[in-house]
XYZ file of C-alpha atoms in Angstrom:
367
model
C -18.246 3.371 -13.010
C -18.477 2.069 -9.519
C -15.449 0.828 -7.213
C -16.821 -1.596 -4.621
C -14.859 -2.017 -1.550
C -14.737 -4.485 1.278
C -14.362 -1.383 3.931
C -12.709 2.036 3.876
C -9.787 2.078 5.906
C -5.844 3.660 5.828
C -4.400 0.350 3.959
C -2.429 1.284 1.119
C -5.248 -0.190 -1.621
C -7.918 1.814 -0.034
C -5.464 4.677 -0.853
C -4.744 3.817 -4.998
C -8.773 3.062 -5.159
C -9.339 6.987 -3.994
C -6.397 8.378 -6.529
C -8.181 6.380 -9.541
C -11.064 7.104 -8.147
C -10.710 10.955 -8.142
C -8.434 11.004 -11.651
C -11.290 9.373 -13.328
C -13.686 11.371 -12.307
C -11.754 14.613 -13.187
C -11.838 12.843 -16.705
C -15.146 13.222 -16.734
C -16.355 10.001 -15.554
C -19.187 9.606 -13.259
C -17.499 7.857 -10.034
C -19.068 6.135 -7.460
C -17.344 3.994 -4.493
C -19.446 1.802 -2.290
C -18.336 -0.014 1.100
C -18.856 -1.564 3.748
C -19.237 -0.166 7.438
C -16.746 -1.695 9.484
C -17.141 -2.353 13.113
C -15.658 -0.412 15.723
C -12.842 -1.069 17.626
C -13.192 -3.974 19.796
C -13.335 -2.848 23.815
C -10.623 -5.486 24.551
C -8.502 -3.535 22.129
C -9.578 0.046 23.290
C -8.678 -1.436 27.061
C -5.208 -2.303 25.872
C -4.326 0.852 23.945
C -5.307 2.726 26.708
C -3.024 1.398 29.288
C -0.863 3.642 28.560
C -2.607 6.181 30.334
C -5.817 8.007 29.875
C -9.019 6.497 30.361
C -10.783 4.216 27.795
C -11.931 6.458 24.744
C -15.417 5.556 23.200
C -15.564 3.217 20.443
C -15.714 5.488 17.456
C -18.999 5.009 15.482
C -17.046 4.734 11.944
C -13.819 3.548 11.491
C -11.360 6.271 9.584
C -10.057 6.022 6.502
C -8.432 6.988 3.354
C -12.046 7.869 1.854
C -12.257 10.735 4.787
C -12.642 13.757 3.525
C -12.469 13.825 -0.080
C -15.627 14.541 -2.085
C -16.041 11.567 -3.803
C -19.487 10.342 -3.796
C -18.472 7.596 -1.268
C -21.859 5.504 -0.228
C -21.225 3.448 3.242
C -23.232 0.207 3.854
C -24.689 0.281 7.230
C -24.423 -2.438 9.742
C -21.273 -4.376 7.718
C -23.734 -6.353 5.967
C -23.095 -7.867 2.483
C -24.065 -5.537 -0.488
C -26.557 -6.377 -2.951
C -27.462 -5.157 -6.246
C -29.873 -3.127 -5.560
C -26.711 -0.743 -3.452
C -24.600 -0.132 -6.239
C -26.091 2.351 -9.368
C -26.337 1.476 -13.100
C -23.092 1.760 -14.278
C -20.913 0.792 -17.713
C -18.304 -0.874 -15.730
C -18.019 -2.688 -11.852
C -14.510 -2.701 -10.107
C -13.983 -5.147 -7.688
C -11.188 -4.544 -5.066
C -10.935 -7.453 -3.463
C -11.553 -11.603 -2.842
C -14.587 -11.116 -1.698
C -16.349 -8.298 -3.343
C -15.221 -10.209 -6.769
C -18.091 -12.881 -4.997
C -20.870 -10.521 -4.053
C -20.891 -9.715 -7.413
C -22.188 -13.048 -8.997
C -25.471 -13.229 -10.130
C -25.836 -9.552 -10.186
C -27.835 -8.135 -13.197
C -25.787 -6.229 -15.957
C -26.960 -2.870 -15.375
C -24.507 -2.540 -12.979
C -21.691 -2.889 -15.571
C -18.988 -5.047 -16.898
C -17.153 -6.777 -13.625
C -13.384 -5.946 -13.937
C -11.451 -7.207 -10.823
C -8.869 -5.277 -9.411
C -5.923 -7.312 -7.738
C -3.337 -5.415 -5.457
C -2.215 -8.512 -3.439
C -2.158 -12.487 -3.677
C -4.760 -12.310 -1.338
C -4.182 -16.352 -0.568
C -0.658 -14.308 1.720
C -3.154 -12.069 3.684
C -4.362 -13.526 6.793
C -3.490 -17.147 6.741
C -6.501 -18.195 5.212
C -7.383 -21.830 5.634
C -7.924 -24.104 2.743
C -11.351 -23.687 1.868
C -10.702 -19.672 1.794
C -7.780 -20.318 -0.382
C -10.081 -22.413 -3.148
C -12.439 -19.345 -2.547
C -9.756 -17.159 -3.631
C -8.485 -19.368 -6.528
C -11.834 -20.031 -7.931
C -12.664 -16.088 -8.000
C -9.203 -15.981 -10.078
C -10.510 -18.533 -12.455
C -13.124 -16.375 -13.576
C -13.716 -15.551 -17.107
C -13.331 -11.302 -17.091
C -10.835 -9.310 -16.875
C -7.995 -8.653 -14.084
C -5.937 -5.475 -13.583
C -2.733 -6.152 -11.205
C -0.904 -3.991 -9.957
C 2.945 -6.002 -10.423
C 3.819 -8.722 -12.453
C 4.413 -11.414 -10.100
C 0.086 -11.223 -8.908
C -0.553 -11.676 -12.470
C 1.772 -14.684 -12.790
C 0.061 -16.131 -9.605
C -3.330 -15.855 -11.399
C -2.393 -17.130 -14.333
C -1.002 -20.194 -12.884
C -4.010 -21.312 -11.265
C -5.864 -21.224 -14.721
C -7.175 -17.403 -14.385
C -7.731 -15.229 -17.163
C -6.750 -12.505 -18.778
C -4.170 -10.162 -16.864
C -3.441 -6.922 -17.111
C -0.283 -4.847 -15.633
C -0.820 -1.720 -14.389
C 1.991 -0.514 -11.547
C 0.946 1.723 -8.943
C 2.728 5.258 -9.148
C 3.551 7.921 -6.893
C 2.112 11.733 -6.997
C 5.289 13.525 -7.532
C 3.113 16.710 -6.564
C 3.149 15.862 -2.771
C 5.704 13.572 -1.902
C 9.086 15.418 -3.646
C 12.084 16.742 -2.239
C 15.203 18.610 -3.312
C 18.576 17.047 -4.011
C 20.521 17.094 -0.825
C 23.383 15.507 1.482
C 23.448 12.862 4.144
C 22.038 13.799 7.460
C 24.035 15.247 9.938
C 23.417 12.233 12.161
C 22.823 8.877 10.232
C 19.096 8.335 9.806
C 17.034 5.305 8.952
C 12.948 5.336 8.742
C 10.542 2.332 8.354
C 6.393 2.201 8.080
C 6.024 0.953 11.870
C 3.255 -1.591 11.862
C 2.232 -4.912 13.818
C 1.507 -6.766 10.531
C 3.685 -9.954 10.755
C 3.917 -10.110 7.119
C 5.423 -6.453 6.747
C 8.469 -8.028 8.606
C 8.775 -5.504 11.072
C 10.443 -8.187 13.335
C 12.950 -8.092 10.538
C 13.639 -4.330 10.276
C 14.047 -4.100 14.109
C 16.661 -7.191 14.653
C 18.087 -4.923 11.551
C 18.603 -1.906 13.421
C 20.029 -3.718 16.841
C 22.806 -4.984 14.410
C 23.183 -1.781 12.421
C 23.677 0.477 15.907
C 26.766 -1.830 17.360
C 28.530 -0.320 14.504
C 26.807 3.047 14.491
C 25.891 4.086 17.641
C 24.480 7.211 17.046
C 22.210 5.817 13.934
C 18.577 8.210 14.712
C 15.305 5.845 13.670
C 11.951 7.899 12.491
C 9.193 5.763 11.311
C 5.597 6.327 11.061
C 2.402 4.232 10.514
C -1.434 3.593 11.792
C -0.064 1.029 14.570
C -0.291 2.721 18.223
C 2.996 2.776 19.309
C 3.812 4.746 22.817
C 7.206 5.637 23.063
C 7.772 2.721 25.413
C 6.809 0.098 22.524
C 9.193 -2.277 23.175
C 8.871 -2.932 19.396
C 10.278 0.514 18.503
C 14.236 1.056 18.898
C 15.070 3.083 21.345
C 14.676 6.665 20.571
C 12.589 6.420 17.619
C 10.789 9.376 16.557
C 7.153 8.199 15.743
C 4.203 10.105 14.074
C 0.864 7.418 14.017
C -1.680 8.662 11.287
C 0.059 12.042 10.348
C -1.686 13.920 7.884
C -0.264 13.297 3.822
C 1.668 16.221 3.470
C 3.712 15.544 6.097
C 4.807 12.216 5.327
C 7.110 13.116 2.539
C 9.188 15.001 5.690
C 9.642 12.092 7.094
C 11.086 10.157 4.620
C 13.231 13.137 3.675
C 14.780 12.923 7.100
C 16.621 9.861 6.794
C 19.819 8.200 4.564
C 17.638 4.976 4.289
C 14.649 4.263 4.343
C 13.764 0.113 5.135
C 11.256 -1.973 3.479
C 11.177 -5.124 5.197
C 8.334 -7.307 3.963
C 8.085 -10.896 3.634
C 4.713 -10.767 1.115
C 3.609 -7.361 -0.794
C 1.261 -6.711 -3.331
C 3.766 -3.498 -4.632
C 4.995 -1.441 -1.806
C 3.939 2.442 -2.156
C 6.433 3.646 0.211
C 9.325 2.080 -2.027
C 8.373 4.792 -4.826
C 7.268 7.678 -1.872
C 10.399 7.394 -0.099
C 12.512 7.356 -3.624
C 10.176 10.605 -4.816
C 11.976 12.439 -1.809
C 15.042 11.065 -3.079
C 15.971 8.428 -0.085
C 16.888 5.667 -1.074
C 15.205 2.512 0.037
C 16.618 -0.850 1.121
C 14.355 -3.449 0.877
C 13.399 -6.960 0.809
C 12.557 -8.551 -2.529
C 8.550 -8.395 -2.281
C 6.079 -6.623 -4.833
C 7.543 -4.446 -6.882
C 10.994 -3.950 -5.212
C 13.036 -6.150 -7.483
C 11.788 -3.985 -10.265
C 12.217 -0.742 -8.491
C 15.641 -1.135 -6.484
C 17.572 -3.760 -9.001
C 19.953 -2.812 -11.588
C 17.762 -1.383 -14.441
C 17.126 -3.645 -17.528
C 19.720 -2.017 -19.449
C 22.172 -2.110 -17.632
C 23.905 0.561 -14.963
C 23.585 0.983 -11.250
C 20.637 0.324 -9.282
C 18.991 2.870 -7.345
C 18.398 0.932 -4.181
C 19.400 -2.138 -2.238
C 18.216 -5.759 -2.328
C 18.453 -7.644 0.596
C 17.471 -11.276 0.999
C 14.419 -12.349 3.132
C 14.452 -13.144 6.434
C 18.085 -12.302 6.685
C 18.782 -8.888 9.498
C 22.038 -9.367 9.378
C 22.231 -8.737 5.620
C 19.737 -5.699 6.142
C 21.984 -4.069 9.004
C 25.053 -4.532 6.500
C 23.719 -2.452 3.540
C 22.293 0.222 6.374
C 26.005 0.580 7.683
C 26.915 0.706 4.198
C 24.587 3.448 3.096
C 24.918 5.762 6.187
C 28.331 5.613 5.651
C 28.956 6.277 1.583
C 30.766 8.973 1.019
C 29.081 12.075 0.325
C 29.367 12.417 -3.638
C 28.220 8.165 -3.623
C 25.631 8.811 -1.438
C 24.256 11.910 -3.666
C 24.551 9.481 -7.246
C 22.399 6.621 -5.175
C 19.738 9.375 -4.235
C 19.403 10.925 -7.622
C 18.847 7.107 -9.048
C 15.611 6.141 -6.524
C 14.345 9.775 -7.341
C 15.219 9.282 -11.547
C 13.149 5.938 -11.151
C 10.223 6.975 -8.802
C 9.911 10.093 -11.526
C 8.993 7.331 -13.979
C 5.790 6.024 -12.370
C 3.487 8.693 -12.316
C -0.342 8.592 -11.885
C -1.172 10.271 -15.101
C 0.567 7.058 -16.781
C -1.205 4.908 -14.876
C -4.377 6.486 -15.073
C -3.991 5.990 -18.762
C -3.583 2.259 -18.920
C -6.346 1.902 -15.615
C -9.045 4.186 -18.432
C -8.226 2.003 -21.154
C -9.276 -0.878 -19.850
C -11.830 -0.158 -18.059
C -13.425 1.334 -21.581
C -12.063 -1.925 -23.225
C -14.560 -3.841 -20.761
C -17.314 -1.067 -21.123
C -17.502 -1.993 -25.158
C -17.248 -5.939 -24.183
């Protein structure tokens, strides 16, 4: 089977492509994921980054990302020009990751394998593509083969513009890295957020939210983390934040460990990893109801206490009210809301997932 991507880089889907990636092959499948070389770093941007201090570092010649470093048999497109048929090996199956790699594909012959599209966004929110871009999008929905999504809601998006059939399959989290044990509140309350420039991450929200939060907890401690460059004089970052840009995997789950609460702000998400990473380590998450949050932080469907907090969009002051809520539970409350985000995030793992991802993937193979 091959994945084809638009680009290797640290987004979150360039992340769950790598963990199927690497699961199916250990299954025995013959894996290989093909992308695109993306350009350096603009100067302009190097110029700005560095006036910070330093001098201006050399444009990298490949841009990093998730693929780094694992020993997948990961072939790069020079130049960051459109792949053809003739890059990609015979295969039994073709996963497309995105928009336009679901395009590329037309035309191309069937040895390279069934064409199953693989949705992780409603990729109409990313960007503020203009109107032709949107029919692009739409008309690459409409297509007559298969679609695995990654929440319910892209599926329902697909479906209303005529596409076909759609598949579930929620992301998980690998309960081998990114686990903690059961503990109390921090000694000094702690929130955490994934610190990025990304308008549609709402990290305009999340900040406004922690302005209001500290006039009635002064002492509230932020840590975040995130690919953004942030210099500790980031006027975007509250004052005092701990930040760690790009820190390695196994340090993450230390992070969110760290805090009472961790903050999921976005206005548009295709599912939100960090929901089910931060609830792993057993913090629970207050959040925004985008991708898979309503699912993951509502009361569950049979009833009982939810093991996270809704918020409405847009709304800081609402945020700041459930983070002066949750820093200040008592400790036994605070405990019972921790063990319900890490009871739920136990229920999505990767071997599940891998599972459903295999079976339909073999269900378009015998097409």
């Amino acid at each position: 089977m091959t994945f084809l991507l638009k680009r290797s880089d640290f987004s979150g889907g360039v992340r769950v492509v790598r963990t199927y990636a690497e699961r199916l092959r250990a299954r025995g499948h013959r894996v290989v994921v093909v992308s695109c070389e993306q350009p350096p770093e603009p100067l302009r941007r190097r110029i700005k980054r560095a006036a910070t201090g330093g001098g201006i570092a050399p444009a990298p010649r490949r841009v990093p990302g998730h693929l780094d470093g694992c020993d997948l048999d990961h072939r790069v497109i020079p130049g960051g020009r459109t792949p053809s048929a003739d890059d990609v090996p015979d295969a039994d199956v073709l996963v497309t990751t995105w928009w336009e790699t679901a395009e590329w594909v037309r035309g191309w012959p069937a040895r390279v394998g069934r064409v199953v599209d693989f949705v992780q966004h409603d990729e109409r929110a990313i960007g503020n593509p203009d109107a032709a871009t949107r029919a692009r999008i739409e008309a690459v929905w409409r297509e007559d083969r298969p679609k695995i999504v990654v929440a319910g809601w892209i599926g329902r998006a697909i479906e209303a513009e005529g596409g076909g059939r759609v598949v579930p399959v929620p992301n998980a989290v690998d309960t081998d890295l990114f686990h903690a044990p059961p503990r109390g509140k921090q000694p000094v309350p702690t929130v955490g957020f994934m610190h990025t420039h990304a308008a549609f991450k709402g990290p305009d929200v999340m900040m406004r939210a922690i302005a209001i939060a500290r006039a009635a907890v002064p002492d509230l401690r932020v840590r975040a983390f995130g690919h953004a460059d942030a210099p500790a004089s980031d006027p975007d970052l509250p004052a005092g934040t701990v930040y760690r840009r790009q820190p390695p995997q196994r340090e993450i789950p230390a992070v969110y460990a760290g805090c009472d609460a961790w903050l999921f702000g976005s206005r548009c998400e295709g599912f939100g990893l960090p929901i089910l990473e931060a609830m792993a380590c057993r913090t629970p998450v207050i959040g925004t109801p985008a991708g898979a949050a309503p699912e993951l932080l509502g009361p569950p469907p049979g009833g009982g206490e939810p093991a996270g907090v809704l918020v409405a969009m847009e709304d800081p002051d609402a945020m700041a009210a459930a983070i002066v809520r949750t820093v200040r539970l008592e400790e036994a409350a605070w405990r019972a809301l921790s063990g319900r985000a890490h009871a739920v995030a136990a229920g999505y793992t990767w071997e599940q997932a891998t599972d459903r991802f295999e079976t339909e993937l073999r269900a378009a193979a015998k097409a």
